[in-house]
PDB file of C-alpha atoms and ligand atoms in Angstrom:
ATOM      1  CA  MET A   1     120.992 129.311 114.525  1.00 48.00           C
ATOM      2  CA  THR A   2     121.442 127.969 118.009  1.00 54.00           C
ATOM      3  CA  SER A   3     118.824 126.425 120.234  1.00 56.00           C
ATOM      4  CA  THR A   4     119.257 128.958 122.997  1.00 63.00           C
ATOM      5  CA  GLY A   5     116.504 131.326 121.968  1.00 65.00           C
ATOM      6  CA  PRO A   6     113.313 131.732 120.022  1.00 66.00           C
ATOM      7  CA  ASP A   7     113.720 130.456 116.510  1.00 76.00           C
ATOM      8  CA  LYS A   8     110.898 132.416 114.983  1.00 89.00           C
ATOM      9  CA  PRO A   9     110.312 136.171 115.061  1.00 91.00           C
ATOM     10  CA  GLY A  10     106.855 135.691 116.548  1.00 92.00           C
ATOM     11  CA  ASP A  11     108.071 133.518 119.400  1.00 92.00           C
ATOM     12  CA  LYS A  12     107.906 135.037 122.846  1.00 88.00           C
ATOM     13  CA  ALA A  13     110.076 132.342 124.373  1.00 86.00           C
ATOM     14  CA  ALA A  14     112.311 129.507 123.322  1.00 85.00           C
ATOM     15  CA  PRO A  15     110.601 126.205 122.584  1.00 77.00           C
ATOM     16  CA  GLY A  16     110.610 124.000 125.659  1.00 81.00           C
ATOM     17  CA  THR A  17     110.731 126.868 128.123  1.00 86.00           C
ATOM     18  CA  PRO A  18     108.702 125.966 131.224  1.00 90.00           C
ATOM     19  CA  GLY A  19     105.437 127.866 131.331  1.00 91.00           C
ATOM     20  CA  THR A  20     105.303 128.343 127.619  1.00 91.00           C
ATOM     21  CA  GLY A  21     103.700 126.490 124.788  1.00 88.00           C
ATOM     22  CA  GLU A  22     102.709 126.699 121.202  1.00 88.00           C
ATOM     23  CA  ASN A  23      99.852 128.937 120.275  1.00 90.00           C
ATOM     24  CA  LEU A  24      98.276 129.778 116.991  1.00 94.00           C
ATOM     25  CA  CYS A  25     100.176 132.590 115.412  1.00 94.00           C
ATOM     26  CA  PRO A  26      98.074 135.740 115.824  1.00 93.00           C
ATOM     27  CA  ARG A  27      99.475 137.265 112.678  1.00 94.00           C
ATOM     28  CA  CYS A  28      98.358 134.565 110.264  1.00 96.00           C
ATOM     29  CA  ARG A  29      95.805 132.971 112.608  1.00 95.00           C
ATOM     30  CA  GLY A  30      97.491 129.620 112.324  1.00 96.00           C
ATOM     31  CA  SER A  31      97.470 129.400 108.570  1.00 96.00           C
ATOM     32  CA  GLY A  32     101.210 129.916 108.279  1.00 96.00           C
ATOM     33  CA  ARG A  33     100.647 132.300 105.444  1.00 96.00           C
ATOM     34  CA  ILE A  34      99.710 135.890 104.964  1.00 95.00           C
ATOM     35  CA  GLU A  35      98.581 137.571 101.803  1.00 92.00           C
ATOM     36  CA  SER A  36     102.037 138.146 100.398  1.00 89.00           C
ATOM     37  CA  GLY A  37     103.499 134.750 101.294  1.00 95.00           C
ATOM     38  CA  PRO A  38     104.704 132.731 104.252  1.00 96.00           C
ATOM     39  CA  CYS A  39     104.057 134.369 107.596  1.00 96.00           C
ATOM     40  CA  PRO A  40     107.300 135.888 108.920  1.00 95.00           C
ATOM     41  CA  ASP A  41     106.289 135.694 112.566  1.00 95.00           C
ATOM     42  CA  CYS A  42     105.893 131.932 112.696  1.00 94.00           C
ATOM     43  CA  ALA A  43     108.128 131.117 109.749  1.00 94.00           C
ATOM     44  CA  GLY A  44     105.186 129.533 108.011  1.00 95.00           C
ATOM     45  CA  THR A  45     104.474 127.059 110.795  1.00 95.00           C
ATOM     46  CA  GLY A  46     101.265 128.723 111.928  1.00 96.00           C
ATOM     47  CA  LYS A  47     102.376 128.483 115.529  1.00 95.00           C
ATOM     48  CA  VAL A  48     104.420 130.604 117.889  1.00 94.00           C
ATOM     49  CA  THR A  49     105.737 129.869 121.364  1.00 92.00           C
ATOM     50  CA  GLU A  50     104.193 132.040 124.043  1.00 89.00           C
ATOM     51  CA  PRO A  51     103.753 132.012 127.806  1.00 88.00           C
ATOM     52  CA  ILE A  52     100.791 129.954 128.978  1.00 83.00           C
ATOM     53  CA  GLY A  53      98.225 131.275 131.400  1.00 71.00           C
ATOM     54  CA  GLY A  54      98.455 134.888 130.324  1.00 53.00           C
ATOM     55  CA  ALA A  55      95.726 137.016 128.827  1.00 50.00           C
TER      56      ALA A  55
HETATM   57 ZN1   ZN B 101     102.122 133.214 111.485  1.00 67.40          ZN
END
């Protein structure tokens, strides 16, 4: 993978993009896991990168 885009499926923006930041992953609520195993959206990190200041 390169560093030019989001590195996790749940990311809305690439890490380090101005105006974005890490948020708790809404899918696993920050646990990094869902019932069947590691959360695919945040790659098990429990966090996703999203725009700040939105809803
Ligand atoms: Zn997650």
